[in-house]
Amino acid sequence: MNKQFYLSSMQHLLVPEFQRTLRNAGVSQAHIDVLRQPGLWTSDQRVAVRQTLDSVIYACTDMAGLPRVDIPAEYVAAVVATLVSPVNFLVLASWVADHKPARDLAQAEENVQIQRVHAGKMASLIIMAHAAIHGEDGVPEIASQIRNGFSVQKEKA
């Protein structure tokens, strides 16, 4: 993952319209807090975590009134590496191992079956995204701003 991709694909998380879309989809600050919690998730939180993450991932297409499409595993990994505590990376990799690699999506012909990534590959993508985000090129400051500024609390009037 390069810095430009990260910046362009993650900064939308701070846009007020995006956050309103999440609120309209029923995502509360409590949902975001669970997604970002520093402690391990329990199996009881699986459905809530997955629904919240899906809402975050698909909010842009939902906001534009577009149908949901296959989202590349690399994009999902970038969202996870930005919002989720590293302690939950491996758990979430198992829970979201149903996305397809970007290269396969881009090169596939119509009606060709594409194999989804398995949990081990998703974990690797998340860890690589986390390493790229927290490298030595200035991105960590931006990653922290996005992570810390991301909420669905109503704007103050």
mmCIF file of N, CA and C in Angstrom, residues 15-104:
data_model
loop_
_atom_site.group_PDB
_atom_site.id
_atom_site.type_symbol
_atom_site.label_atom_id
_atom_site.label_comp_id
_atom_site.label_asym_id
_atom_site.label_seq_id
_atom_site.Cartn_x
_atom_site.Cartn_y
_atom_site.Cartn_z
ATOM 1 N N VAL A 15 -15.200 13.064 6.755
ATOM 2 C CA VAL A 15 -16.133 13.979 6.092
ATOM 3 C C VAL A 15 -17.492 13.925 6.794
ATOM 4 N N PRO A 16 -18.055 15.093 7.175
ATOM 5 C CA PRO A 16 -19.340 15.088 7.890
ATOM 6 C C PRO A 16 -20.459 14.340 7.153
ATOM 7 N N GLU A 17 -20.519 14.452 5.825
ATOM 8 C CA GLU A 17 -21.566 13.751 5.076
ATOM 9 C C GLU A 17 -21.432 12.235 5.228
ATOM 10 N N PHE A 18 -20.204 11.758 5.252
ATOM 11 C CA PHE A 18 -19.936 10.330 5.438
ATOM 12 C C PHE A 18 -20.421 9.898 6.815
ATOM 13 N N GLN A 19 -20.105 10.688 7.818
ATOM 14 C CA GLN A 19 -20.505 10.355 9.184
ATOM 15 C C GLN A 19 -22.024 10.410 9.339
ATOM 16 N N ARG A 20 -22.688 11.344 8.655
ATOM 17 C CA ARG A 20 -24.161 11.395 8.668
ATOM 18 C C ARG A 20 -24.737 10.140 8.029
ATOM 19 N N THR A 21 -24.110 9.684 6.947
ATOM 20 C CA THR A 21 -24.564 8.462 6.283
ATOM 21 C C THR A 21 -24.499 7.280 7.241
ATOM 22 N N LEU A 22 -23.418 7.200 7.995
ATOM 23 C CA LEU A 22 -23.308 6.119 8.977
ATOM 24 C C LEU A 22 -24.400 6.218 10.038
ATOM 25 N N ARG A 23 -24.644 7.428 10.541
ATOM 26 C CA ARG A 23 -25.715 7.596 11.541
ATOM 27 C C ARG A 23 -27.060 7.189 10.951
ATOM 28 N N ASN A 24 -27.313 7.596 9.703
ATOM 29 C CA ASN A 24 -28.569 7.236 9.043
ATOM 30 C C ASN A 24 -28.704 5.728 8.842
ATOM 31 N N ALA A 25 -27.560 5.036 8.760
ATOM 32 C CA ALA A 25 -27.568 3.578 8.607
ATOM 33 C C ALA A 25 -27.699 2.880 9.960
ATOM 34 N N GLY A 26 -27.830 3.658 11.022
ATOM 35 C CA GLY A 26 -28.015 3.078 12.346
ATOM 36 C C GLY A 26 -26.729 2.827 13.105
ATOM 37 N N VAL A 27 -25.610 3.358 12.611
ATOM 38 C CA VAL A 27 -24.332 3.185 13.304
ATOM 39 C C VAL A 27 -24.219 4.279 14.365
ATOM 40 N N SER A 28 -24.092 3.860 15.599
ATOM 41 C CA SER A 28 -23.977 4.811 16.704
ATOM 42 C C SER A 28 -22.518 4.940 17.135
ATOM 43 N N GLN A 29 -22.269 5.907 17.991
ATOM 44 C CA GLN A 29 -20.917 6.049 18.538
ATOM 45 C C GLN A 29 -20.547 4.814 19.343
ATOM 46 N N ALA A 30 -21.517 4.194 19.986
ATOM 47 C CA ALA A 30 -21.240 2.964 20.737
ATOM 48 C C ALA A 30 -20.737 1.857 19.804
ATOM 49 N N HIS A 31 -21.300 1.773 18.584
ATOM 50 C CA HIS A 31 -20.819 0.786 17.607
ATOM 51 C C HIS A 31 -19.365 1.073 17.221
ATOM 52 N N ILE A 32 -19.061 2.341 16.980
ATOM 53 C CA ILE A 32 -17.704 2.737 16.601
ATOM 54 C C ILE A 32 -16.742 2.452 17.747
ATOM 55 N N ASP A 33 -17.186 2.713 18.971
ATOM 56 C CA ASP A 33 -16.329 2.457 20.126
ATOM 57 C C ASP A 33 -15.992 0.971 20.251
ATOM 58 N N VAL A 34 -16.955 0.098 19.976
ATOM 59 C CA VAL A 34 -16.686 -1.344 20.006
ATOM 60 C C VAL A 34 -15.699 -1.697 18.896
ATOM 61 N N LEU A 35 -15.907 -1.146 17.700
ATOM 62 C CA LEU A 35 -14.997 -1.417 16.590
ATOM 63 C C LEU A 35 -13.571 -1.024 16.950
ATOM 64 N N ARG A 36 -13.409 0.079 17.653
ATOM 65 C CA ARG A 36 -12.082 0.614 17.968
ATOM 66 C C ARG A 36 -11.547 0.199 19.331
ATOM 67 N N GLN A 37 -12.285 -0.600 20.082
ATOM 68 C CA GLN A 37 -11.879 -0.900 21.459
ATOM 69 C C GLN A 37 -10.489 -1.531 21.522
ATOM 70 N N PRO A 38 -9.718 -1.163 22.554
ATOM 71 C CA PRO A 38 -8.356 -1.677 22.670
ATOM 72 C C PRO A 38 -8.277 -3.121 23.170
ATOM 73 N N GLY A 39 -9.355 -3.623 23.747
ATOM 74 C CA GLY A 39 -9.357 -4.998 24.259
ATOM 75 C C GLY A 39 -9.890 -5.973 23.219
ATOM 76 N N LEU A 40 -9.672 -7.252 23.496
ATOM 77 C CA LEU A 40 -10.138 -8.301 22.588
ATOM 78 C C LEU A 40 -11.658 -8.326 22.488
ATOM 79 N N TRP A 41 -12.138 -8.580 21.282
ATOM 80 C CA TRP A 41 -13.571 -8.768 21.087
ATOM 81 C C TRP A 41 -13.955 -10.167 21.542
ATOM 82 N N THR A 42 -15.217 -10.312 21.872
ATOM 83 C CA THR A 42 -15.756 -11.631 22.193
ATOM 84 C C THR A 42 -16.592 -12.116 21.022
ATOM 85 N N SER A 43 -16.896 -13.385 21.019
ATOM 86 C CA SER A 43 -17.720 -13.924 19.935
ATOM 87 C C SER A 43 -19.100 -13.275 19.925
ATOM 88 N N ASP A 44 -19.562 -12.799 21.073
ATOM 89 C CA ASP A 44 -20.857 -12.122 21.145
ATOM 90 C C ASP A 44 -20.857 -10.802 20.371
ATOM 91 N N GLN A 45 -19.680 -10.227 20.132
ATOM 92 C CA GLN A 45 -19.579 -8.949 19.438
ATOM 93 C C GLN A 45 -19.416 -9.105 17.930
ATOM 94 N N ARG A 46 -19.298 -10.324 17.466
ATOM 95 C CA ARG A 46 -18.994 -10.577 16.049
ATOM 96 C C ARG A 46 -19.982 -9.908 15.103
ATOM 97 N N VAL A 47 -21.259 -10.107 15.322
ATOM 98 C CA VAL A 47 -22.264 -9.553 14.406
ATOM 99 C C VAL A 47 -22.207 -8.027 14.417
ATOM 100 N N ALA A 48 -22.137 -7.428 15.599
ATOM 101 C CA ALA A 48 -22.105 -5.961 15.689
ATOM 102 C C ALA A 48 -20.851 -5.387 15.036
ATOM 103 N N VAL A 49 -19.706 -6.034 15.267
ATOM 104 C CA VAL A 49 -18.450 -5.559 14.671
ATOM 105 C C VAL A 49 -18.529 -5.664 13.158
ATOM 106 N N ARG A 50 -18.976 -6.790 12.659
ATOM 107 C CA ARG A 50 -19.044 -6.993 11.210
ATOM 108 C C ARG A 50 -20.027 -6.021 10.561
ATOM 109 N N GLN A 51 -21.190 -5.812 11.176
ATOM 110 C CA GLN A 51 -22.164 -4.873 10.609
ATOM 111 C C GLN A 51 -21.613 -3.448 10.604
ATOM 112 N N THR A 52 -20.942 -3.065 11.672
ATOM 113 C CA THR A 52 -20.358 -1.718 11.732
ATOM 114 C C THR A 52 -19.276 -1.567 10.670
ATOM 115 N N LEU A 53 -18.395 -2.540 10.563
ATOM 116 C CA LEU A 53 -17.333 -2.469 9.563
ATOM 117 C C LEU A 53 -17.920 -2.422 8.150
ATOM 118 N N ASP A 54 -18.917 -3.242 7.862
ATOM 119 C CA ASP A 54 -19.554 -3.204 6.543
ATOM 120 C C ASP A 54 -20.180 -1.842 6.271
ATOM 121 N N SER A 55 -20.793 -1.246 7.277
ATOM 122 C CA SER A 55 -21.376 0.093 7.098
ATOM 123 C C SER A 55 -20.305 1.116 6.769
ATOM 124 N N VAL A 56 -19.160 1.027 7.448
ATOM 125 C CA VAL A 56 -18.052 1.950 7.173
ATOM 126 C C VAL A 56 -17.521 1.722 5.753
ATOM 127 N N ILE A 57 -17.341 0.462 5.385
ATOM 128 C CA ILE A 57 -16.764 0.134 4.083
ATOM 129 C C ILE A 57 -17.683 0.557 2.937
ATOM 130 N N TYR A 58 -18.964 0.340 3.090
ATOM 131 C CA TYR A 58 -19.897 0.596 1.990
ATOM 132 C C TYR A 58 -20.594 1.953 2.068
ATOM 133 N N ALA A 59 -20.291 2.767 3.068
ATOM 134 C CA ALA A 59 -20.998 4.036 3.236
ATOM 135 C C ALA A 59 -20.868 4.953 2.029
ATOM 136 N N CYS A 60 -19.703 4.955 1.373
ATOM 137 C CA CYS A 60 -19.516 5.837 0.210
ATOM 138 C C CYS A 60 -20.464 5.466 -0.920
ATOM 139 N N THR A 61 -20.577 4.175 -1.231
ATOM 140 C CA THR A 61 -21.489 3.778 -2.301
ATOM 141 C C THR A 61 -22.933 3.970 -1.863
ATOM 142 N N ASP A 62 -23.213 3.689 -0.592
ATOM 143 C CA ASP A 62 -24.571 3.908 -0.087
ATOM 144 C C ASP A 62 -24.942 5.389 -0.158
ATOM 145 N N MET A 63 -23.990 6.253 0.199
ATOM 146 C CA MET A 63 -24.214 7.700 0.200
ATOM 147 C C MET A 63 -24.521 8.198 -1.220
ATOM 148 N N ALA A 64 -23.877 7.598 -2.207
ATOM 149 C CA ALA A 64 -24.076 7.997 -3.602
ATOM 150 C C ALA A 64 -25.275 7.298 -4.236
ATOM 151 N N GLY A 65 -25.946 6.422 -3.484
ATOM 152 C CA GLY A 65 -27.097 5.711 -4.018
ATOM 153 C C GLY A 65 -26.724 4.638 -5.027
ATOM 154 N N LEU A 66 -25.490 4.149 -4.944
ATOM 155 C CA LEU A 66 -25.016 3.129 -5.877
ATOM 156 C C LEU A 66 -25.178 1.739 -5.263
ATOM 157 N N PRO A 67 -25.307 0.735 -6.115
ATOM 158 C CA PRO A 67 -25.371 -0.625 -5.571
ATOM 159 C C PRO A 67 -24.013 -1.020 -4.996
ATOM 160 N N ARG A 68 -24.031 -1.909 -4.024
ATOM 161 C CA ARG A 68 -22.788 -2.396 -3.435
ATOM 162 C C ARG A 68 -22.091 -3.320 -4.427
ATOM 163 N N VAL A 69 -20.782 -3.172 -4.508
ATOM 164 C CA VAL A 69 -19.964 -3.968 -5.414
ATOM 165 C C VAL A 69 -18.936 -4.731 -4.586
ATOM 166 N N ASP A 70 -18.213 -5.628 -5.239
ATOM 167 C CA ASP A 70 -17.127 -6.317 -4.553
ATOM 168 C C ASP A 70 -16.067 -5.297 -4.162
ATOM 169 N N ILE A 71 -15.777 -5.222 -2.892
ATOM 170 C CA ILE A 71 -14.747 -4.325 -2.392
ATOM 171 C C ILE A 71 -13.455 -5.133 -2.275
ATOM 172 N N PRO A 72 -12.357 -4.654 -2.846
ATOM 173 C CA PRO A 72 -11.105 -5.412 -2.771
ATOM 174 C C PRO A 72 -10.640 -5.638 -1.332
ATOM 175 N N ALA A 73 -10.056 -6.787 -1.112
ATOM 176 C CA ALA A 73 -9.550 -7.145 0.212
ATOM 177 C C ALA A 73 -8.537 -6.124 0.718
ATOM 178 N N GLU A 74 -7.768 -5.538 -0.184
ATOM 179 C CA GLU A 74 -6.755 -4.556 0.214
ATOM 180 C C GLU A 74 -7.397 -3.299 0.808
ATOM 181 N N TYR A 75 -8.543 -2.892 0.270
ATOM 182 C CA TYR A 75 -9.254 -1.728 0.809
ATOM 183 C C TYR A 75 -9.785 -2.044 2.208
ATOM 184 N N VAL A 76 -10.359 -3.231 2.347
ATOM 185 C CA VAL A 76 -10.860 -3.660 3.658
ATOM 186 C C VAL A 76 -9.705 -3.662 4.662
ATOM 187 N N ALA A 77 -8.548 -4.167 4.244
ATOM 188 C CA ALA A 77 -7.377 -4.201 5.119
ATOM 189 C C ALA A 77 -6.968 -2.787 5.545
ATOM 190 N N ALA A 78 -7.043 -1.817 4.632
ATOM 191 C CA ALA A 78 -6.690 -0.431 4.967
ATOM 192 C C ALA A 78 -7.653 0.148 6.001
ATOM 193 N N VAL A 79 -8.945 -0.132 5.840
ATOM 194 C CA VAL A 79 -9.933 0.346 6.818
ATOM 195 C C VAL A 79 -9.666 -0.293 8.176
ATOM 196 N N VAL A 80 -9.453 -1.584 8.184
ATOM 197 C CA VAL A 80 -9.186 -2.297 9.435
ATOM 198 C C VAL A 80 -7.922 -1.767 10.095
ATOM 199 N N ALA A 81 -6.861 -1.602 9.331
ATOM 200 C CA ALA A 81 -5.590 -1.121 9.884
ATOM 201 C C ALA A 81 -5.707 0.291 10.436
ATOM 202 N N THR A 82 -6.663 1.059 9.944
ATOM 203 C CA THR A 82 -6.873 2.427 10.413
ATOM 204 C C THR A 82 -7.713 2.479 11.675
ATOM 205 N N LEU A 83 -8.778 1.697 11.728
ATOM 206 C CA LEU A 83 -9.766 1.855 12.795
ATOM 207 C C LEU A 83 -9.709 0.821 13.909
ATOM 208 N N VAL A 84 -9.137 -0.325 13.648
ATOM 209 C CA VAL A 84 -9.204 -1.434 14.599
ATOM 210 C C VAL A 84 -7.892 -1.558 15.360
ATOM 211 N N SER A 85 -7.992 -1.892 16.637
ATOM 212 C CA SER A 85 -6.802 -2.120 17.451
ATOM 213 C C SER A 85 -6.084 -3.371 16.958
ATOM 214 N N PRO A 86 -4.752 -3.319 16.881
ATOM 215 C CA PRO A 86 -3.997 -4.486 16.408
ATOM 216 C C PRO A 86 -4.302 -5.780 17.167
ATOM 217 N N VAL A 87 -4.724 -5.670 18.395
ATOM 218 C CA VAL A 87 -5.027 -6.872 19.168
ATOM 219 C C VAL A 87 -6.172 -7.677 18.528
ATOM 220 N N ASN A 88 -6.985 -7.021 17.710
ATOM 221 C CA ASN A 88 -8.121 -7.686 17.074
ATOM 222 C C ASN A 88 -7.905 -8.002 15.590
ATOM 223 N N PHE A 89 -6.727 -7.747 15.056
ATOM 224 C CA PHE A 89 -6.463 -7.990 13.634
ATOM 225 C C PHE A 89 -6.727 -9.436 13.227
ATOM 226 N N LEU A 90 -6.209 -10.385 13.980
ATOM 227 C CA LEU A 90 -6.359 -11.782 13.585
ATOM 228 C C LEU A 90 -7.804 -12.258 13.697
ATOM 229 N N VAL A 91 -8.490 -11.793 14.721
ATOM 230 C CA VAL A 91 -9.905 -12.144 14.869
ATOM 231 C C VAL A 91 -10.685 -11.598 13.682
ATOM 232 N N LEU A 92 -10.478 -10.332 13.374
ATOM 233 C CA LEU A 92 -11.229 -9.720 12.279
ATOM 234 C C LEU A 92 -10.853 -10.319 10.935
ATOM 235 N N ALA A 93 -9.613 -10.729 10.776
ATOM 236 C CA ALA A 93 -9.202 -11.370 9.524
ATOM 237 C C ALA A 93 -10.057 -12.605 9.252
ATOM 238 N N SER A 94 -10.388 -13.340 10.281
ATOM 239 C CA SER A 94 -11.263 -14.507 10.115
ATOM 240 C C SER A 94 -12.690 -14.091 9.806
ATOM 241 N N TRP A 95 -13.128 -13.001 10.412
ATOM 242 C CA TRP A 95 -14.506 -12.561 10.240
ATOM 243 C C TRP A 95 -14.760 -11.907 8.890
ATOM 244 N N VAL A 96 -13.725 -11.373 8.235
ATOM 245 C CA VAL A 96 -13.925 -10.663 6.960
ATOM 246 C C VAL A 96 -13.207 -11.324 5.790
ATOM 247 N N ALA A 97 -12.867 -12.573 5.931
ATOM 248 C CA ALA A 97 -12.123 -13.273 4.876
ATOM 249 C C ALA A 97 -13.047 -13.704 3.745
ATOM 250 N N ASP A 98 -13.859 -12.786 3.263
ATOM 251 C CA ASP A 98 -14.759 -13.108 2.160
ATOM 252 C C ASP A 98 -14.636 -12.103 1.016
ATOM 253 N N HIS A 99 -13.559 -11.333 1.033
ATOM 254 C CA HIS A 99 -13.317 -10.361 -0.032
ATOM 255 C C HIS A 99 -12.330 -10.935 -1.040
ATOM 256 N N LYS A 100 -12.272 -10.298 -2.184
ATOM 257 C CA LYS A 100 -11.425 -10.791 -3.278
ATOM 258 C C LYS A 100 -10.247 -9.844 -3.490
ATOM 259 N N PRO A 101 -9.112 -10.374 -3.945
ATOM 260 C CA PRO A 101 -7.940 -9.516 -4.203
ATOM 261 C C PRO A 101 -8.203 -8.507 -5.321
ATOM 262 N N ALA A 102 -7.671 -7.301 -5.168
ATOM 263 C CA ALA A 102 -7.882 -6.229 -6.149
ATOM 264 C C ALA A 102 -7.413 -6.630 -7.542
ATOM 265 N N ARG A 103 -6.249 -7.231 -7.635
ATOM 266 C CA ARG A 103 -5.710 -7.610 -8.944
ATOM 267 C C ARG A 103 -6.654 -8.597 -9.655
ATOM 268 N N ASP A 104 -7.170 -9.564 -8.922
ATOM 269 C CA ASP A 104 -8.091 -10.532 -9.525
ATOM 270 C C ASP A 104 -9.387 -9.864 -9.974
#
